[in-house]
Amino acid sequence: MREAATHDEVYILGADVSIGSKGSVISQDTNAHWLKSFVSINLNITQAFYSHPKILVTALNGPVIGLSASPISFSDFIYCVPSTFLLTPFSSLGLVAEGGASRAFVTRMGISKANEALIMSKRITAQELLGIGFVNKIFELVLAEVKDRLGNHLIGDSLTKIKALIRKPERDVLDAQGVAEVFGGLERFAAGIPQEQFRKIASGEKRQKL
């Protein structure tokens, strides 16, 4: 995302359930390991999204699950196809909210739906996402719509300056919330709780409810 501030790059985020496998051994100090592999990366990804200076448009062509679902909440516009659904199974995996979701979901979804998504790990359908204003529109041809709505008839630097004004009041809150989230997650990883849940999923002992 930081590259995307100056270049047209695309990043795909996802979870690796192999971290809980038997072959995954952490030889160094547990806290130091998770500070490096979880806290710093998570903070960087989250901050890169909510501080992104350009107009950020997300086009979902299918389900968005886990950490990937959190930072897209900071997009200026979100479009999706009918088959899209959002799922953040943090509580099912023994984790806490990540990627700024504890703030962004409440802001974009409202407290009731955010509680369902985060506390209950409930799948939120495309129609529900549209109804609560999380996505701007559901359609089959996403890119054509984006190009039409954000075309040359708009002045580029006006868009970014308006965005900066809209986002400014939230920056301090998001900085603080991001830190609170990652250190909450650090405690869970240091205790080995999500690793055990990932191990169960990888081995087939546990199936993630979709």
Short mmCIF file of N, CA and C in Angstrom, two decimals, residues 107-197:
data_model
loop_
_atom_site.label_atom_id
_atom_site.label_comp_id
_atom_site.label_asym_id
_atom_site.label_seq_id
_atom_site.Cartn_x
_atom_site.Cartn_y
_atom_site.Cartn_z
N THR A 107 -17.38 1.97 12.53
CA THR A 107 -17.61 3.20 11.77
C THR A 107 -18.35 2.93 10.47
N ARG A 108 -17.97 1.87 9.78
CA ARG A 108 -18.54 1.62 8.46
C ARG A 108 -19.81 0.77 8.48
N MET A 109 -19.91 -0.14 9.46
CA MET A 109 -21.07 -1.04 9.52
C MET A 109 -22.12 -0.61 10.53
N GLY A 110 -21.67 0.07 11.59
CA GLY A 110 -22.54 0.31 12.74
C GLY A 110 -22.24 -0.74 13.80
N ILE A 111 -22.52 -0.43 15.04
CA ILE A 111 -22.12 -1.29 16.15
C ILE A 111 -22.78 -2.66 16.11
N SER A 112 -24.04 -2.75 15.71
CA SER A 112 -24.75 -4.03 15.72
C SER A 112 -24.12 -5.03 14.77
N LYS A 113 -23.89 -4.62 13.53
CA LYS A 113 -23.32 -5.52 12.53
C LYS A 113 -21.85 -5.79 12.84
N ALA A 114 -21.15 -4.79 13.35
CA ALA A 114 -19.75 -4.98 13.72
C ALA A 114 -19.62 -6.04 14.80
N ASN A 115 -20.54 -6.03 15.76
CA ASN A 115 -20.53 -7.05 16.81
C ASN A 115 -20.77 -8.44 16.23
N GLU A 116 -21.68 -8.53 15.27
CA GLU A 116 -21.94 -9.83 14.63
C GLU A 116 -20.70 -10.32 13.89
N ALA A 117 -20.06 -9.42 13.16
CA ALA A 117 -18.89 -9.81 12.36
C ALA A 117 -17.70 -10.17 13.24
N LEU A 118 -17.45 -9.39 14.29
CA LEU A 118 -16.25 -9.57 15.09
C LEU A 118 -16.44 -10.50 16.28
N ILE A 119 -17.48 -10.31 17.04
CA ILE A 119 -17.68 -11.12 18.25
C ILE A 119 -18.24 -12.50 17.90
N MET A 120 -19.22 -12.54 17.00
CA MET A 120 -19.84 -13.81 16.63
C MET A 120 -19.11 -14.53 15.49
N SER A 121 -18.17 -13.85 14.84
CA SER A 121 -17.53 -14.41 13.63
C SER A 121 -18.58 -14.80 12.59
N LYS A 122 -19.59 -13.95 12.45
CA LYS A 122 -20.70 -14.24 11.53
C LYS A 122 -20.37 -13.79 10.11
N ARG A 123 -20.75 -14.61 9.16
CA ARG A 123 -20.59 -14.25 7.75
C ARG A 123 -21.61 -13.17 7.39
N ILE A 124 -21.14 -12.10 6.74
CA ILE A 124 -22.00 -11.01 6.32
C ILE A 124 -22.09 -11.05 4.79
N THR A 125 -23.30 -11.21 4.27
CA THR A 125 -23.49 -11.37 2.82
C THR A 125 -23.38 -10.04 2.09
N ALA A 126 -23.27 -10.14 0.77
CA ALA A 126 -23.17 -8.94 -0.07
C ALA A 126 -24.39 -8.04 0.11
N GLN A 127 -25.58 -8.63 0.16
CA GLN A 127 -26.79 -7.84 0.33
C GLN A 127 -26.81 -7.13 1.68
N GLU A 128 -26.34 -7.81 2.72
CA GLU A 128 -26.26 -7.18 4.04
C GLU A 128 -25.25 -6.04 4.01
N LEU A 129 -24.11 -6.27 3.37
CA LEU A 129 -23.07 -5.24 3.28
C LEU A 129 -23.58 -4.01 2.55
N LEU A 130 -24.39 -4.22 1.52
CA LEU A 130 -24.98 -3.10 0.79
C LEU A 130 -26.00 -2.38 1.66
N GLY A 131 -26.81 -3.13 2.38
CA GLY A 131 -27.86 -2.55 3.20
C GLY A 131 -27.34 -1.66 4.32
N ILE A 132 -26.17 -2.00 4.85
CA ILE A 132 -25.60 -1.21 5.95
C ILE A 132 -24.63 -0.16 5.46
N GLY A 133 -24.41 -0.11 4.15
CA GLY A 133 -23.53 0.91 3.59
C GLY A 133 -22.06 0.56 3.59
N PHE A 134 -21.74 -0.69 3.86
CA PHE A 134 -20.33 -1.10 3.84
C PHE A 134 -19.80 -1.08 2.42
N VAL A 135 -20.62 -1.57 1.48
CA VAL A 135 -20.25 -1.48 0.06
C VAL A 135 -21.13 -0.44 -0.61
N ASN A 136 -20.60 0.16 -1.66
CA ASN A 136 -21.34 1.20 -2.38
C ASN A 136 -22.34 0.62 -3.37
N LYS A 137 -21.96 -0.51 -3.95
CA LYS A 137 -22.84 -1.09 -4.97
C LYS A 137 -22.45 -2.53 -5.24
N ILE A 138 -23.43 -3.34 -5.62
CA ILE A 138 -23.20 -4.71 -6.05
C ILE A 138 -23.46 -4.78 -7.55
N PHE A 139 -22.50 -5.29 -8.29
CA PHE A 139 -22.72 -5.46 -9.72
C PHE A 139 -21.72 -6.44 -10.29
N GLU A 140 -21.96 -6.85 -11.51
CA GLU A 140 -21.11 -7.85 -12.15
C GLU A 140 -19.83 -7.24 -12.73
N LEU A 141 -19.94 -6.07 -13.35
CA LEU A 141 -18.79 -5.46 -14.00
C LEU A 141 -18.25 -4.32 -13.15
N VAL A 142 -17.37 -4.67 -12.23
CA VAL A 142 -16.89 -3.71 -11.24
C VAL A 142 -16.05 -2.61 -11.86
N LEU A 143 -15.05 -2.96 -12.64
CA LEU A 143 -14.09 -1.96 -13.12
C LEU A 143 -14.73 -0.94 -14.05
N ALA A 144 -15.69 -1.35 -14.84
CA ALA A 144 -16.36 -0.41 -15.74
C ALA A 144 -17.07 0.68 -14.95
N GLU A 145 -17.71 0.29 -13.86
CA GLU A 145 -18.41 1.26 -13.01
C GLU A 145 -17.43 2.23 -12.36
N VAL A 146 -16.31 1.70 -11.87
CA VAL A 146 -15.32 2.53 -11.20
C VAL A 146 -14.75 3.57 -12.17
N LYS A 147 -14.41 3.13 -13.37
CA LYS A 147 -13.86 4.05 -14.36
C LYS A 147 -14.86 5.13 -14.74
N ASP A 148 -16.12 4.78 -14.79
CA ASP A 148 -17.16 5.74 -15.15
C ASP A 148 -17.36 6.78 -14.05
N ARG A 149 -17.39 6.32 -12.79
CA ARG A 149 -17.66 7.22 -11.67
C ARG A 149 -16.46 8.08 -11.29
N LEU A 150 -15.25 7.53 -11.46
CA LEU A 150 -14.05 8.26 -11.07
C LEU A 150 -13.20 8.60 -12.29
N GLY A 151 -13.84 9.08 -13.32
CA GLY A 151 -13.17 9.36 -14.57
C GLY A 151 -12.54 10.74 -14.64
N ASN A 152 -12.22 11.16 -15.86
CA ASN A 152 -11.51 12.42 -16.10
C ASN A 152 -12.34 13.66 -15.81
N HIS A 153 -13.63 13.50 -15.56
CA HIS A 153 -14.47 14.66 -15.27
C HIS A 153 -14.22 15.19 -13.85
N LEU A 154 -13.48 14.42 -13.04
CA LEU A 154 -13.14 14.84 -11.68
C LEU A 154 -11.68 15.30 -11.62
N ILE A 155 -11.39 16.27 -10.75
CA ILE A 155 -10.04 16.82 -10.60
C ILE A 155 -9.30 16.04 -9.52
N GLY A 156 -8.20 15.39 -9.92
CA GLY A 156 -7.49 14.47 -9.05
C GLY A 156 -7.09 15.01 -7.69
N ASP A 157 -6.44 16.19 -7.67
CA ASP A 157 -5.97 16.68 -6.37
C ASP A 157 -7.12 17.18 -5.50
N SER A 158 -8.25 17.50 -6.10
CA SER A 158 -9.43 17.84 -5.29
C SER A 158 -9.93 16.60 -4.55
N LEU A 159 -9.89 15.46 -5.22
CA LEU A 159 -10.32 14.21 -4.59
C LEU A 159 -9.47 13.90 -3.37
N THR A 160 -8.15 13.98 -3.53
CA THR A 160 -7.26 13.62 -2.43
C THR A 160 -7.33 14.62 -1.28
N LYS A 161 -7.53 15.89 -1.60
CA LYS A 161 -7.63 16.89 -0.53
C LYS A 161 -8.94 16.74 0.25
N ILE A 162 -10.02 16.42 -0.45
CA ILE A 162 -11.29 16.16 0.23
C ILE A 162 -11.16 14.94 1.12
N LYS A 163 -10.52 13.89 0.59
CA LYS A 163 -10.32 12.68 1.39
C LYS A 163 -9.53 12.99 2.65
N ALA A 164 -8.46 13.78 2.53
CA ALA A 164 -7.63 14.12 3.68
C ALA A 164 -8.45 14.82 4.76
N LEU A 165 -9.34 15.71 4.35
CA LEU A 165 -10.19 16.41 5.31
C LEU A 165 -11.18 15.46 5.99
N ILE A 166 -11.75 14.54 5.21
CA ILE A 166 -12.70 13.58 5.76
C ILE A 166 -12.02 12.68 6.79
N ARG A 167 -10.80 12.25 6.49
CA ARG A 167 -10.10 11.27 7.33
C ARG A 167 -9.39 11.88 8.54
N LYS A 168 -9.10 13.16 8.49
CA LYS A 168 -8.26 13.79 9.52
C LYS A 168 -8.72 13.55 10.95
N PRO A 169 -10.01 13.69 11.29
CA PRO A 169 -10.41 13.51 12.70
C PRO A 169 -10.19 12.10 13.24
N GLU A 170 -10.09 11.12 12.35
CA GLU A 170 -9.97 9.72 12.78
C GLU A 170 -8.53 9.27 12.99
N ARG A 171 -7.55 10.02 12.50
CA ARG A 171 -6.18 9.52 12.48
C ARG A 171 -5.64 9.17 13.86
N ASP A 172 -5.79 10.06 14.84
CA ASP A 172 -5.26 9.78 16.18
C ASP A 172 -5.96 8.58 16.81
N VAL A 173 -7.26 8.48 16.59
CA VAL A 173 -8.02 7.35 17.13
C VAL A 173 -7.53 6.04 16.53
N LEU A 174 -7.31 6.02 15.22
CA LEU A 174 -6.86 4.81 14.54
C LEU A 174 -5.45 4.42 14.94
N ASP A 175 -4.58 5.41 15.13
CA ASP A 175 -3.22 5.11 15.59
C ASP A 175 -3.26 4.39 16.93
N ALA A 176 -4.06 4.90 17.85
CA ALA A 176 -4.16 4.30 19.19
C ALA A 176 -4.83 2.93 19.14
N GLN A 177 -5.88 2.82 18.33
CA GLN A 177 -6.61 1.55 18.25
C GLN A 177 -5.77 0.47 17.60
N GLY A 178 -4.97 0.84 16.62
CA GLY A 178 -4.10 -0.13 15.97
C GLY A 178 -3.10 -0.74 16.93
N VAL A 179 -2.54 0.09 17.78
CA VAL A 179 -1.58 -0.39 18.79
C VAL A 179 -2.28 -1.32 19.78
N ALA A 180 -3.47 -0.92 20.23
CA ALA A 180 -4.22 -1.75 21.18
C ALA A 180 -4.54 -3.12 20.59
N GLU A 181 -4.91 -3.15 19.32
CA GLU A 181 -5.24 -4.42 18.66
C GLU A 181 -4.04 -5.35 18.58
N VAL A 182 -2.91 -4.84 18.11
CA VAL A 182 -1.77 -5.73 17.89
C VAL A 182 -1.20 -6.26 19.20
N PHE A 183 -1.24 -5.47 20.25
CA PHE A 183 -0.73 -5.98 21.51
C PHE A 183 -1.72 -6.94 22.17
N GLY A 184 -3.00 -6.76 21.86
CA GLY A 184 -3.98 -7.76 22.27
C GLY A 184 -3.73 -9.07 21.54
N GLY A 185 -3.41 -8.97 20.25
CA GLY A 185 -3.08 -10.15 19.47
C GLY A 185 -1.79 -10.79 19.91
N LEU A 186 -0.81 -9.97 20.28
CA LEU A 186 0.47 -10.50 20.77
C LEU A 186 0.27 -11.39 21.99
N GLU A 187 -0.59 -10.96 22.90
CA GLU A 187 -0.88 -11.77 24.10
C GLU A 187 -1.45 -13.13 23.71
N ARG A 188 -2.32 -13.15 22.70
CA ARG A 188 -2.93 -14.41 22.28
C ARG A 188 -1.91 -15.34 21.64
N PHE A 189 -1.06 -14.79 20.78
CA PHE A 189 -0.04 -15.61 20.14
C PHE A 189 0.99 -16.10 21.14
N ALA A 190 1.39 -15.24 22.08
CA ALA A 190 2.36 -15.63 23.10
C ALA A 190 1.83 -16.76 23.96
N ALA A 191 0.51 -16.80 24.15
CA ALA A 191 -0.11 -17.87 24.94
C ALA A 191 -0.36 -19.13 24.11
N GLY A 192 -0.16 -19.04 22.79
CA GLY A 192 -0.32 -20.20 21.92
C GLY A 192 -1.76 -20.54 21.55
N ILE A 193 -2.69 -19.64 21.82
CA ILE A 193 -4.11 -19.93 21.60
C ILE A 193 -4.47 -20.03 20.12
N PRO A 194 -4.17 -19.03 19.28
CA PRO A 194 -4.53 -19.18 17.86
C PRO A 194 -3.75 -20.27 17.15
N GLN A 195 -2.50 -20.51 17.57
CA GLN A 195 -1.72 -21.57 16.94
C GLN A 195 -2.42 -22.92 17.07
N GLU A 196 -3.00 -23.16 18.25
CA GLU A 196 -3.69 -24.42 18.48
C GLU A 196 -4.93 -24.52 17.59
N GLN A 197 -5.64 -23.41 17.40
CA GLN A 197 -6.82 -23.42 16.54
C GLN A 197 -6.43 -23.61 15.07
#
